[in-house]
Coordinates of C-alpha atoms (C1' of nucleotides) in Angstrom, one line a residue:
Chain C
M102 CA 14.1 0.5 24.9
D103 CA 17.3 2.1 23.3
E104 CA 20.5 2.2 24.9
I105 CA 23.9 4.0 24.4
D106 CA 27.0 2.0 24.6
D107 CA 30.4 3.0 25.6
A108 CA 31.6 4.1 22.2
G109 CA 28.5 6.4 21.9
I110 CA 26.7 4.2 19.6
M111 CA 23.0 4.0 19.7
T112 CA 21.9 0.5 19.5
S113 CA 18.3 0.1 19.0
R114 CA 16.1 -3.0 19.2
T115 CA 13.5 -1.5 17.0
P116 CA 15.6 0.0 14.1
P117 CA 14.2 3.0 12.5
L118 CA 12.0 1.3 9.7
V119 CA 10.4 3.8 7.6
T120 CA 10.7 7.2 9.5
A121 CA 7.2 7.9 10.9
P122 CA 6.2 11.2 10.9
Q123 CA 3.3 11.2 13.4
K124 CA 2.2 14.8 13.1
R125 CA -1.0 15.3 15.1
L126 CA -3.7 13.7 13.0
K127 CA -6.9 15.5 12.0
R128 CA -10.2 14.2 13.9
S129 CA -11.5 12.4 10.9
D130 CA -8.1 11.0 10.0
A131 CA -7.6 9.8 13.7
L132 CA -11.5 8.4 13.8
A133 CA -10.8 6.6 10.5
A134 CA -7.9 5.0 11.7
R135 CA -9.4 4.0 15.0
I136 CA -12.4 2.4 13.0
R137 CA -10.1 0.5 10.9
D138 CA -8.6 -1.2 13.9
L139 CA -11.7 -1.8 15.4
I140 CA -12.7 -3.8 12.5
S141 CA -9.8 -5.8 12.6
Q142 CA -9.5 -6.2 16.2
N143 CA -13.1 -7.2 16.6
G144 CA -12.9 -9.4 13.8
L145 CA -15.7 -8.0 11.7
S146 CA -15.8 -9.6 8.1
P147 CA -17.2 -8.0 5.0
G148 CA -20.9 -7.6 5.1
D149 CA -21.0 -7.0 8.9
R150 CA -22.4 -3.6 10.0
I151 CA -20.2 -0.8 11.7
P152 CA -21.9 -0.5 15.2
Q153 CA -23.2 3.2 15.8
K154 CA -21.5 2.9 19.1
W155 CA -18.1 3.0 17.6
L156 CA -19.1 6.5 15.7
E157 CA -20.5 8.2 18.9
D158 CA -17.4 7.5 21.1
E159 CA -17.8 9.7 24.6
E160 CA -14.2 10.3 24.6
N161 CA -13.1 11.6 21.8
R162 CA -16.8 12.6 20.2
A163 CA -16.8 14.0 16.6
S164 CA -19.6 15.8 15.0
K165 CA -21.6 14.7 11.9
G166 CA -19.3 16.1 9.3
T167 CA -16.3 15.0 11.0
V168 CA -17.9 11.3 11.1
R169 CA -18.7 11.7 7.4
E170 CA -15.3 12.7 6.3
A171 CA -14.0 9.7 8.4
M172 CA -16.3 7.3 6.6
K173 CA -15.6 8.5 3.3
S174 CA -12.0 8.3 3.9
L175 CA -12.7 4.3 4.7
E176 CA -14.9 4.2 1.6
T177 CA -12.3 5.5 -0.8
Q178 CA -10.0 2.8 0.8
G179 CA -12.7 0.2 0.0
L180 CA -13.2 -1.0 3.5
I181 CA -16.6 0.0 3.8
K182 CA -19.9 0.8 1.9
S183 CA -23.1 2.8 3.4
R184 CA -26.5 2.0 2.3
T185 CA -29.5 4.3 2.9
G186 CA -32.7 3.4 4.3
P187 CA -33.9 1.4 7.4
G188 CA -31.4 -1.0 8.3
G189 CA -28.8 1.0 6.5
G190 CA -25.7 2.1 7.6
A191 CA -22.1 1.4 7.1
F192 CA -21.0 -2.1 6.2
V193 CA -17.4 -3.7 5.7
T194 CA -16.4 -4.7 2.2
A195 CA -13.3 -6.1 1.1
L196 CA -11.3 -4.0 -0.9
S197 CA -11.5 -5.6 -4.5
G198 CA -8.4 -6.2 -7.1
D199 CA -10.0 -3.8 -9.4
Q200 CA -10.3 -1.1 -6.7
A201 CA -6.9 -1.6 -5.6
I202 CA -5.5 -1.5 -9.1
G203 CA -7.4 2.1 -9.4
L204 CA -5.7 3.5 -6.2
L205 CA -2.0 2.1 -7.6
N206 CA -2.8 3.9 -10.9
N207 CA -2.4 7.4 -8.8
L208 CA 1.4 6.2 -7.9
F209 CA 2.4 6.9 -11.3
L210 CA 0.1 9.7 -12.4
F211 CA 3.1 12.1 -12.4
N212 CA 5.9 9.5 -13.1
K213 CA 5.1 7.5 -15.8
P214 CA 6.2 4.1 -16.0
D215 CA 8.9 2.8 -18.2
I216 CA 7.7 0.2 -20.9
G217 CA 11.0 -1.8 -20.4
D218 CA 10.9 -1.5 -16.7
I219 CA 7.1 -3.3 -17.1
F220 CA 8.3 -5.9 -19.6
A221 CA 11.1 -6.8 -17.3
L222 CA 8.7 -7.9 -14.8
R223 CA 6.2 -9.1 -17.1
K224 CA 8.9 -11.5 -18.6
L225 CA 9.8 -12.7 -15.3
L226 CA 6.1 -13.3 -13.8
E227 CA 3.9 -14.5 -16.8
P228 CA 6.0 -17.5 -18.1
E229 CA 6.0 -18.6 -14.6
L230 CA 2.4 -18.1 -14.6
V231 CA 1.6 -20.4 -17.3
L232 CA 4.0 -23.0 -16.4
S233 CA 2.1 -23.0 -13.0
L234 CA -1.4 -23.3 -15.0
A235 CA -0.2 -26.0 -17.6
G236 CA -2.4 -29.1 -17.3
K237 CA -4.1 -27.8 -14.1
L238 CA -7.2 -25.7 -15.4
D239 CA -10.5 -27.1 -15.4
E240 CA -13.2 -27.1 -18.0
K241 CA -14.5 -23.9 -17.0
G242 CA -11.0 -22.0 -16.8
I243 CA -10.3 -23.1 -20.2
A244 CA -13.9 -22.1 -21.4
T245 CA -13.2 -18.6 -19.9
L246 CA -9.9 -18.2 -21.2
Q247 CA -11.2 -19.2 -24.9
A248 CA -14.0 -16.9 -24.6
T249 CA -11.6 -13.9 -24.4
I250 CA -9.8 -14.7 -27.4
R251 CA -10.3 -12.2 -30.2
L252 CA -9.5 -13.4 -33.6
Y253 CA -8.6 -10.5 -36.2
D254 CA -9.6 -11.5 -39.6
N255 CA -8.0 -8.6 -41.1
E256 CA -4.1 -8.0 -40.7
P257 CA -3.3 -4.9 -38.9
Q258 CA -2.5 -2.2 -41.6
T259 CA -1.1 0.7 -39.3
A260 CA 0.8 1.1 -36.4
Q261 CA -2.2 2.4 -34.8
D262 CA -4.0 -1.1 -35.6
A263 CA -1.2 -3.2 -34.2
F264 CA -1.1 -1.3 -31.2
Q265 CA -4.8 -1.4 -30.3
Q266 CA -4.5 -5.0 -30.9
T267 CA -1.7 -5.4 -28.5
I268 CA -3.9 -3.4 -25.9
A269 CA -6.8 -5.7 -26.5
E270 CA -4.7 -8.7 -26.1
L271 CA -4.0 -7.7 -22.3
D272 CA -7.6 -8.9 -21.6
F273 CA -6.6 -12.4 -22.5
H274 CA -3.6 -12.0 -20.2
A275 CA -5.7 -10.5 -17.3
V276 CA -8.1 -13.6 -17.3
L277 CA -5.0 -15.8 -17.6
A278 CA -3.6 -14.2 -14.4
S279 CA -7.2 -14.5 -12.9
L280 CA -6.7 -18.0 -12.9
A281 CA -3.7 -18.4 -11.0
G282 CA -3.4 -20.4 -7.9
N283 CA -1.0 -17.7 -6.8
Q284 CA -3.5 -14.9 -6.1
I285 CA -0.6 -12.6 -5.4
L286 CA 1.0 -13.5 -8.6
G287 CA -2.2 -13.0 -10.5
F288 CA -2.7 -9.4 -8.6
V289 CA 0.8 -8.3 -9.7
C290 CA 0.4 -9.4 -13.3
V291 CA -3.1 -7.6 -13.8
F292 CA -1.2 -4.5 -12.2
L293 CA 1.5 -4.5 -14.5
Q294 CA -1.1 -5.1 -17.6
S295 CA -3.0 -2.1 -16.6
L296 CA 0.2 0.2 -16.4
L297 CA 0.6 -0.7 -19.9
R298 CA -3.0 -0.2 -20.7
D299 CA -2.8 3.5 -19.1
L300 CA 0.1 4.3 -21.5
T301 CA -2.5 3.9 -24.2
D302 CA -3.6 7.7 -24.6
I303 CA -0.1 8.6 -24.6
N304 CA 1.5 6.2 -27.2
A305 CA -1.4 6.7 -30.0
D306 CA 0.8 7.3 -33.1
P307 CA -1.7 6.7 -35.8
E308 CA 0.6 7.3 -39.2
Q309 CA 3.8 5.6 -38.3
P310 CA 4.4 2.7 -40.9
F311 CA 4.3 -0.7 -39.5
A312 CA 6.1 -3.8 -39.9
A313 CA 3.9 -6.7 -38.9
V314 CA 5.3 -8.9 -36.0
A315 CA 5.7 -12.3 -37.4
E316 CA 3.4 -14.9 -36.0
A317 CA 3.4 -18.0 -37.6
G318 CA 0.3 -19.7 -38.2
L319 CA -2.4 -19.7 -35.7
P320 CA -2.5 -16.6 -33.4
Y321 CA -0.7 -17.4 -30.0
Q322 CA -3.5 -17.4 -27.7
V323 CA -5.0 -20.5 -29.4
R324 CA -1.6 -22.2 -29.3
L325 CA -1.2 -20.9 -25.8
V326 CA -4.5 -22.5 -24.7
R327 CA -3.6 -25.9 -26.7
L328 CA -0.5 -26.0 -24.6
L329 CA -2.1 -25.5 -21.4
K330 CA -4.7 -28.0 -22.1
A331 CA -2.2 -30.5 -23.2
G332 CA -0.2 -29.8 -20.0
D333 CA 3.1 -29.0 -21.9
G334 CA 4.0 -26.5 -19.3
A335 CA 7.8 -25.9 -20.8
A336 CA 6.2 -25.3 -24.3
A337 CA 3.7 -22.7 -22.9
Q338 CA 6.4 -20.9 -21.0
A339 CA 8.8 -20.6 -23.8
L340 CA 5.4 -19.4 -26.1
M341 CA 4.6 -16.7 -23.4
R342 CA 8.3 -15.6 -23.0
R343 CA 8.5 -15.0 -26.8
H344 CA 5.4 -13.2 -27.4
L345 CA 6.1 -11.0 -24.5
E346 CA 9.5 -10.5 -26.3
D347 CA 7.5 -9.6 -29.6
S348 CA 5.2 -7.4 -27.7
E349 CA 8.0 -5.2 -26.2
R350 CA 9.7 -5.0 -29.3
F351 CA 6.6 -3.8 -31.2
L352 CA 5.9 -1.4 -28.4
L353 CA 9.3 0.1 -28.0
G354 CA 9.8 0.6 -31.6
H355 CA 6.6 1.9 -32.4
A356 CA 5.1 3.7 -29.9
S357 CA 6.1 7.1 -29.2
I358 CA 6.9 7.6 -25.4
R359 CA 6.7 10.6 -23.4
G360 CA 9.5 11.0 -21.4
R361 CA 9.2 10.3 -17.7
A362 CA 8.1 13.4 -15.6
R363 CA 10.2 14.1 -12.8
I364 CA 8.7 14.7 -9.5
R365 CA 9.8 17.1 -7.4
T366 CA 11.2 16.2 -4.1
Chain M
M1301 CA -20.0 2.8 -32.3
D1302 CA -21.7 -0.7 -31.9
E1303 CA -23.8 -2.2 -34.5
I1304 CA -26.3 -4.7 -35.0
D1305 CA -25.7 -7.3 -37.9
D1306 CA -28.5 -9.1 -39.7
A1307 CA -28.4 -12.0 -37.4
G1308 CA -29.3 -9.6 -34.6
I1309 CA -25.9 -10.1 -32.9
M1310 CA -24.4 -6.9 -31.5
T1311 CA -20.8 -6.8 -32.7
S1312 CA -19.1 -4.5 -30.4
R1313 CA -15.4 -2.9 -31.2
T1314 CA -14.8 -2.4 -27.9
P1315 CA -15.6 -5.6 -26.1
P1316 CA -17.0 -5.4 -22.4
L1317 CA -13.8 -5.4 -20.3
V1318 CA -14.5 -5.4 -16.7
T1319 CA -18.6 -4.5 -16.7
A1320 CA -18.7 -0.9 -15.6
P1321 CA -21.5 -0.3 -12.9
Q1322 CA -22.0 3.3 -13.2
K1323 CA -24.8 3.5 -10.8
R1324 CA -25.5 7.4 -9.9
L1325 CA -22.6 8.6 -8.3
K1326 CA -23.1 10.7 -4.9
R1327 CA -22.2 14.4 -5.3
S1328 CA -19.0 13.9 -3.4
D1329 CA -17.7 11.3 -5.4
A1330 CA -18.4 12.9 -8.7
L1331 CA -17.0 16.1 -7.7
A1332 CA -13.9 14.0 -6.7
A1333 CA -13.6 12.3 -10.0
R1334 CA -14.1 15.5 -11.9
I1335 CA -11.2 17.2 -9.8
R1336 CA -9.1 14.1 -10.5
D1337 CA -9.8 14.5 -14.2
L1338 CA -9.2 18.3 -14.1
I1339 CA -5.8 17.9 -12.6
S1340 CA -4.5 15.5 -15.4
Q1341 CA -6.3 17.3 -18.1
N1342 CA -4.6 20.4 -17.1
G1343 CA -1.3 19.2 -16.3
L1344 CA -1.1 20.1 -12.6
S1345 CA 2.0 18.9 -11.1
P1346 CA 2.7 17.9 -7.5
G1347 CA 3.0 21.1 -5.6
D1348 CA 0.6 23.2 -7.6
R1349 CA -2.7 24.6 -6.0
I1350 CA -6.1 23.2 -6.9
P1351 CA -7.8 26.4 -8.3
Q1352 CA -10.7 27.5 -6.2
K1353 CA -12.9 27.7 -9.4
W1354 CA -13.0 23.9 -9.6
L1355 CA -14.8 23.7 -6.1
E1356 CA -17.3 26.3 -6.9
D1357 CA -18.6 25.0 -10.2
E1358 CA -21.7 27.0 -11.1
E1359 CA -23.5 24.2 -12.8
N1360 CA -23.1 21.8 -10.5
R1361 CA -22.6 23.5 -7.1
A1362 CA -21.9 21.6 -4.0
S1363 CA -22.3 22.7 -0.2
K1364 CA -19.0 23.1 1.6
G1365 CA -19.6 19.7 3.7
T1366 CA -19.9 17.8 0.4
V1367 CA -16.7 19.4 -1.1
R1368 CA -15.0 18.5 2.0
E1369 CA -16.0 14.9 1.5
A1370 CA -14.8 15.0 -2.0
M1371 CA -11.4 16.5 -1.1
K1372 CA -11.1 13.7 1.8
S1373 CA -11.6 11.2 -0.6
L1374 CA -8.9 12.8 -2.9
E1375 CA -6.7 13.1 0.1
T1376 CA -6.9 9.4 1.3
Q1377 CA -6.1 8.6 -2.5
G1378 CA -2.8 10.4 -1.9
L1379 CA -3.6 13.0 -4.6
I1380 CA -3.9 16.1 -2.5
K1381 CA -2.8 17.4 0.7
S1382 CA -4.3 20.4 2.2
R1383 CA -2.7 23.4 4.3
T1384 CA -4.1 25.7 6.6
G1385 CA -3.3 29.5 7.0
P1386 CA -2.9 32.2 4.2
G1387 CA -1.8 30.8 0.8
G1388 CA -3.0 27.7 2.1
G1389 CA -5.4 25.3 0.4
A1390 CA -5.7 22.1 -1.7
F1391 CA -2.1 21.1 -3.0
V1392 CA -1.4 18.4 -5.7
T1393 CA 0.8 15.4 -4.3
A1394 CA 2.3 12.5 -5.9
L1395 CA 1.3 9.4 -4.2
S1396 CA 4.3 8.0 -2.3
G1397 CA 5.1 4.1 -2.4
D1398 CA 4.7 3.9 1.4
Q1399 CA 1.2 5.5 1.2
A1400 CA 0.3 3.1 -1.9
I1401 CA 1.4 0.0 0.0
G1402 CA -0.7 1.3 3.0
L1403 CA -3.7 1.2 0.7
L1404 CA -2.7 -2.1 -0.6
N1405 CA -2.6 -3.7 2.5
N1406 CA -6.2 -3.5 2.8
L1407 CA -6.5 -6.0 -0.1
F1408 CA -5.4 -8.8 2.0
L1409 CA -7.2 -7.8 5.4
F1410 CA -9.8 -10.5 5.2
N1411 CA -7.7 -12.7 2.9
K1412 CA -4.4 -13.7 4.6
P1413 CA -1.8 -14.2 2.1
D1414 CA 0.0 -17.4 1.7
I1415 CA 3.6 -17.5 2.9
G1416 CA 4.4 -19.8 0.3
D1417 CA 2.7 -17.4 -2.4
I1418 CA 4.6 -14.5 -1.2
F1419 CA 8.2 -16.1 -1.3
A1420 CA 7.3 -17.7 -4.9
L1421 CA 7.4 -14.3 -6.1
R1422 CA 9.9 -13.0 -3.9
K1423 CA 12.1 -16.0 -5.2
L1424 CA 11.5 -14.7 -8.5
L1425 CA 12.1 -11.1 -8.2
E1426 CA 14.7 -10.6 -5.6
P1427 CA 17.7 -12.6 -7.4
E1428 CA 16.6 -10.7 -10.2
L1429 CA 17.1 -7.5 -8.4
V1430 CA 20.5 -8.1 -7.0
L1431 CA 21.6 -9.2 -10.2
S1432 CA 20.8 -5.8 -11.9
L1433 CA 22.4 -4.0 -8.8
A1434 CA 25.8 -5.8 -8.9
G1435 CA 28.8 -3.5 -9.7
K1436 CA 26.3 -0.7 -10.4
L1437 CA 25.8 0.5 -6.7
D1438 CA 27.5 4.0 -6.2
E1439 CA 29.4 5.0 -2.8
K1440 CA 26.2 6.1 -1.5
G1441 CA 24.0 3.3 -2.2
I1442 CA 26.6 0.7 -0.8
A1443 CA 26.7 3.3 2.6
T1444 CA 22.8 3.1 2.7
L1445 CA 23.1 -0.5 2.6
Q1446 CA 25.8 -1.0 5.1
A1447 CA 24.0 1.5 7.7
T1448 CA 20.7 -1.0 7.4
I1449 CA 22.9 -4.2 8.4
R1450 CA 22.0 -5.3 12.0
L1451 CA 24.3 -7.7 13.6
Y1452 CA 23.0 -9.8 16.1
D1453 CA 25.9 -10.6 18.6
N1454 CA 23.8 -13.1 20.4
E1455 CA 22.3 -16.3 18.5
P1456 CA 18.7 -16.6 18.6
Q1457 CA 17.6 -19.1 21.2
T1458 CA 13.8 -19.3 20.7
A1459 CA 11.5 -19.4 17.5
Q1460 CA 10.2 -16.0 18.6
D1461 CA 14.1 -14.3 18.6
A1462 CA 14.4 -15.9 15.1
F1463 CA 11.2 -14.9 13.8
Q1464 CA 11.9 -11.1 15.0
Q1465 CA 15.1 -11.2 13.4
T1466 CA 13.7 -12.5 9.9
I1467 CA 11.2 -9.8 9.9
A1468 CA 14.0 -7.2 11.1
E1469 CA 15.8 -8.3 7.9
L1470 CA 13.1 -7.2 5.8
D1471 CA 14.4 -3.5 6.2
F1472 CA 17.8 -4.7 4.5
H1473 CA 15.9 -6.1 1.5
A1474 CA 13.5 -2.9 1.5
V1475 CA 16.3 -0.7 1.1
L1476 CA 18.0 -3.1 -1.4
A1477 CA 14.8 -2.7 -3.5
S1478 CA 14.6 0.9 -3.0
L1479 CA 17.9 1.1 -4.9
A1480 CA 16.4 -0.9 -8.1
G1481 CA 16.7 1.1 -11.2
N1482 CA 13.7 -0.5 -12.2
Q1483 CA 11.2 1.5 -9.9
I1484 CA 8.3 -0.7 -10.4
L1485 CA 10.3 -4.0 -9.5
G1486 CA 11.4 -2.1 -6.4
F1487 CA 8.0 -1.1 -5.5
V1488 CA 6.8 -4.8 -5.9
C1489 CA 9.7 -5.9 -3.7
V1490 CA 8.8 -3.9 -0.9
F1491 CA 4.9 -4.8 -1.2
L1492 CA 5.5 -8.4 -0.9
Q1493 CA 7.8 -7.3 2.0
S1494 CA 5.3 -5.6 3.5
L1495 CA 3.1 -8.6 3.4
L1496 CA 5.2 -10.8 5.1
R1497 CA 5.6 -8.0 7.7
D1498 CA 1.9 -7.9 8.4
L1499 CA 1.8 -11.4 9.2
T1500 CA 4.0 -10.9 12.6
D1501 CA 1.2 -10.2 14.7
I1502 CA -0.3 -13.5 13.7
N1503 CA 2.3 -15.6 13.8
A1504 CA 4.1 -14.6 17.2
D1505 CA 4.8 -18.0 18.5
P1506 CA 7.0 -17.4 21.5
E1507 CA 7.7 -20.9 23.3
Q1508 CA 8.3 -23.0 20.0
P1509 CA 11.8 -24.8 20.1
F1510 CA 14.1 -23.2 17.3
A1511 CA 16.3 -25.2 14.9
A1512 CA 18.8 -22.5 14.0
V1513 CA 19.1 -21.7 10.4
A1514 CA 22.7 -22.6 9.3
E1515 CA 24.5 -19.6 8.1
A1516 CA 28.1 -20.3 7.7
G1517 CA 30.4 -17.5 8.7
L1518 CA 29.6 -14.0 8.1
P1519 CA 26.1 -13.1 7.9
Y1520 CA 24.5 -13.2 4.8
Q1521 CA 23.9 -9.5 4.8
V1522 CA 27.8 -8.6 4.8
R1523 CA 28.4 -11.1 2.3
L1524 CA 26.0 -9.9 -0.2
V1525 CA 27.0 -6.4 0.0
R1526 CA 30.9 -7.5 -0.7
L1527 CA 29.5 -9.5 -3.9
L1528 CA 27.4 -6.6 -4.7
K1529 CA 30.2 -4.2 -4.4
A1530 CA 32.7 -6.5 -6.2
G1531 CA 30.2 -6.9 -9.2
D1532 CA 29.8 -10.7 -8.9
G1533 CA 26.3 -10.6 -10.0
A1534 CA 25.9 -14.4 -10.3
A1535 CA 27.3 -15.2 -6.9
A1536 CA 25.2 -12.4 -5.4
Q1537 CA 22.0 -13.9 -6.9
A1538 CA 22.7 -17.1 -6.0
L1539 CA 23.2 -16.2 -2.5
M1540 CA 20.0 -14.3 -2.5
R1541 CA 18.2 -17.3 -3.7
R1542 CA 19.6 -19.2 -1.2
H1543 CA 18.8 -16.9 1.6
L1544 CA 15.1 -16.7 0.6
E1545 CA 14.9 -20.4 0.5
D1546 CA 16.3 -20.7 4.2
S1547 CA 13.7 -17.8 5.3
E1548 CA 10.9 -19.6 3.6
R1549 CA 11.8 -22.7 5.3
F1550 CA 11.9 -21.3 8.6
L1551 CA 8.6 -19.3 8.3
L1552 CA 6.9 -22.0 7.2
G1553 CA 8.2 -24.6 9.6
H1554 CA 8.0 -22.3 12.7
A1555 CA 5.1 -19.8 12.2
S1556 CA 1.8 -20.9 13.1
I1557 CA -0.4 -19.3 10.3
R1558 CA -4.0 -18.6 10.6
G1559 CA -6.0 -20.1 7.8
R1560 CA -7.2 -17.8 5.0
A1561 CA -10.3 -16.0 5.9
R1562 CA -12.9 -16.6 3.3
I1563 CA -14.5 -13.8 1.7
R1564 CA -18.2 -13.8 1.2
T1565 CA -19.1 -13.2 -2.4
Chain A
dA273 C1' 7.2 39.0 19.5
dG274 C1' 2.6 40.4 18.5
dA275 C1' -1.4 41.5 16.1
dT276 C1' -3.8 40.4 12.0
dA277 C1' -5.8 38.2 7.8
dT278 C1' -6.7 34.2 5.5
dT279 C1' -7.8 29.6 5.1
dT280 C1' -8.9 25.1 6.4
dG281 C1' -11.2 22.4 10.3
dT282 C1' -15.3 21.4 13.2
dT283 C1' -19.8 21.8 14.7
dC284 C1' -25.1 22.3 14.9
dG285 C1' -29.5 22.7 13.1
dT286 C1' -32.5 21.5 9.3
dA287 C1' -34.1 19.6 5.1
dT288 C1' -34.1 16.1 1.5
dG289 C1' -33.8 11.4 -0.6
dT290 C1' -34.0 6.7 -0.4
dA291 C1' -35.5 1.9 1.0
dT292 C1' -37.9 -0.9 4.3
dT293 C1' -42.3 -2.0 6.3
Chain L
dT126 C1' -50.1 4.6 0.9
dA127 C1' -48.0 6.2 5.0
dA128 C1' -44.8 5.6 8.5
dT129 C1' -40.2 4.6 9.6
dA130 C1' -35.1 4.9 9.7
dC131 C1' -31.2 5.9 7.9
dA132 C1' -27.7 8.3 4.7
dT133 C1' -27.1 12.4 1.9
dA134 C1' -26.9 17.3 1.5
dC135 C1' -27.1 22.4 2.9
dG136 C1' -25.9 26.8 5.4
dA137 C1' -24.3 29.5 9.0
dA138 C1' -21.2 29.7 12.5
dC139 C1' -17.1 29.3 15.5
dA140 C1' -12.3 27.3 16.0
dA141 C1' -7.6 26.2 14.9
dA142 C1' -3.6 26.8 12.2
dT143 C1' -0.3 29.7 9.9
dA144 C1' 2.0 33.2 6.9
dT145 C1' 2.7 38.0 7.0
dC146 C1' 3.3 42.5 8.5

DNA sequence: AGATATTTGTTCGTATGTATT
DNA sequence: TAATACATACGAACAAATATC
């Protein structure tokens, strides 16, 4: 494949992508990888059963315990679920969005994300999301959205109250994202929201005085749904943009953010 | 917490978010969850060792095999790695971006993403990425970027050639993303690129005639790096935007995309 | 370099739990 | 209720890897 030219420069047709380590795999890992390949090669779909044959390969046999480890790995990857009893076994499942986000949260376990970084993305994506949704929601979508609206009869008194409201509002945004025609856009939005939610424990700051965010008239969720229903995409987009700016300003101003934990490299 | 009012309506301060199933967990899953909690509660960092005590809980003891399953689960989540030999054991690790993307790929295993959906996001994010990078790259960043540039001395003859070049170019974009100041932005960009990469197998269409994408003068990567170096953010952003539009047009026009596999619900 | 101790990795036999028939 | 088929769990051994002397 690779060749060395006259100048001694190696020209590769397959440039080094991500540096493949490729140490010898453990038996369980090799087995898990093989089964995953078999699933996609044989076109198995969610609900299909993993054939026993695959677990009893003659060439590269593994004992029960090792097979169990491989299956456990596939299970935590959200690829299979096992059922007991007659007719039971390992069945292919589709990784759910919630599960995927659960796995992703580990990514920032030792490396707390920056609130500003999260909002930089949210401000880019969520206005685009509402623009794509304006005038395109059916009755059911509107109803789902309205069911999520939480009205707070009492004004938040402390920064803690306001913070909890801000977090609770994320549910509304999550429903909005789930309605997206672009499923990847929806997923990324929910991911960003979950990152923000996970900062709750850290940011709780009960006593800090609180200067209310000016939200004139109706709460923004009600106004947003109305604009979406009316199909006024530009106005909905602008409203969302303003709302995100307000939220960010509030969180940055009132939440005590722990500095990023550095990862040893 | 929850209260029942006179009308018999239950008012909950914590509205039902995602409907927690909470079936009885398997011993291995319970153990894995407990260890994960212990890791964050005790503030363990990557490199720290998991105390043996945690695996030998008196109250809720599990056998060696079960413990191994729990550890395997944590390992596939990217939270630990185990080493053999004296002083070995299970050590906390930080989930790497590559690993996380590997886990995410399962999300679209039975639900092929739409190329248009991917590009809708890329066109939103990557121009923003280069804008944030313009004039802010140090010598090392520039060098890394330049090392990734691949010059194709021969014009692509078939759609297959051009397709492979388009995929190979993703490496350049990945390096670009890795240089982002906003780590979440970088991660999402790499994720989108990997989604595109995974479509390679599906789209290979060797014989289709190919109408070359007009790229005047120097390849766009060289021009982009120059603009970034010069600090001309607006021009770099516009160039990236045009390039992504070209790539999308090409892929949509010449790649035969398998219809989305529907997931049984 | 080689022996040794330590710790994970793998296997087998067996028993228990659970859902179907 | 009982028989069946399957996953789940336990315990004891042996094999392989690796750091230390």
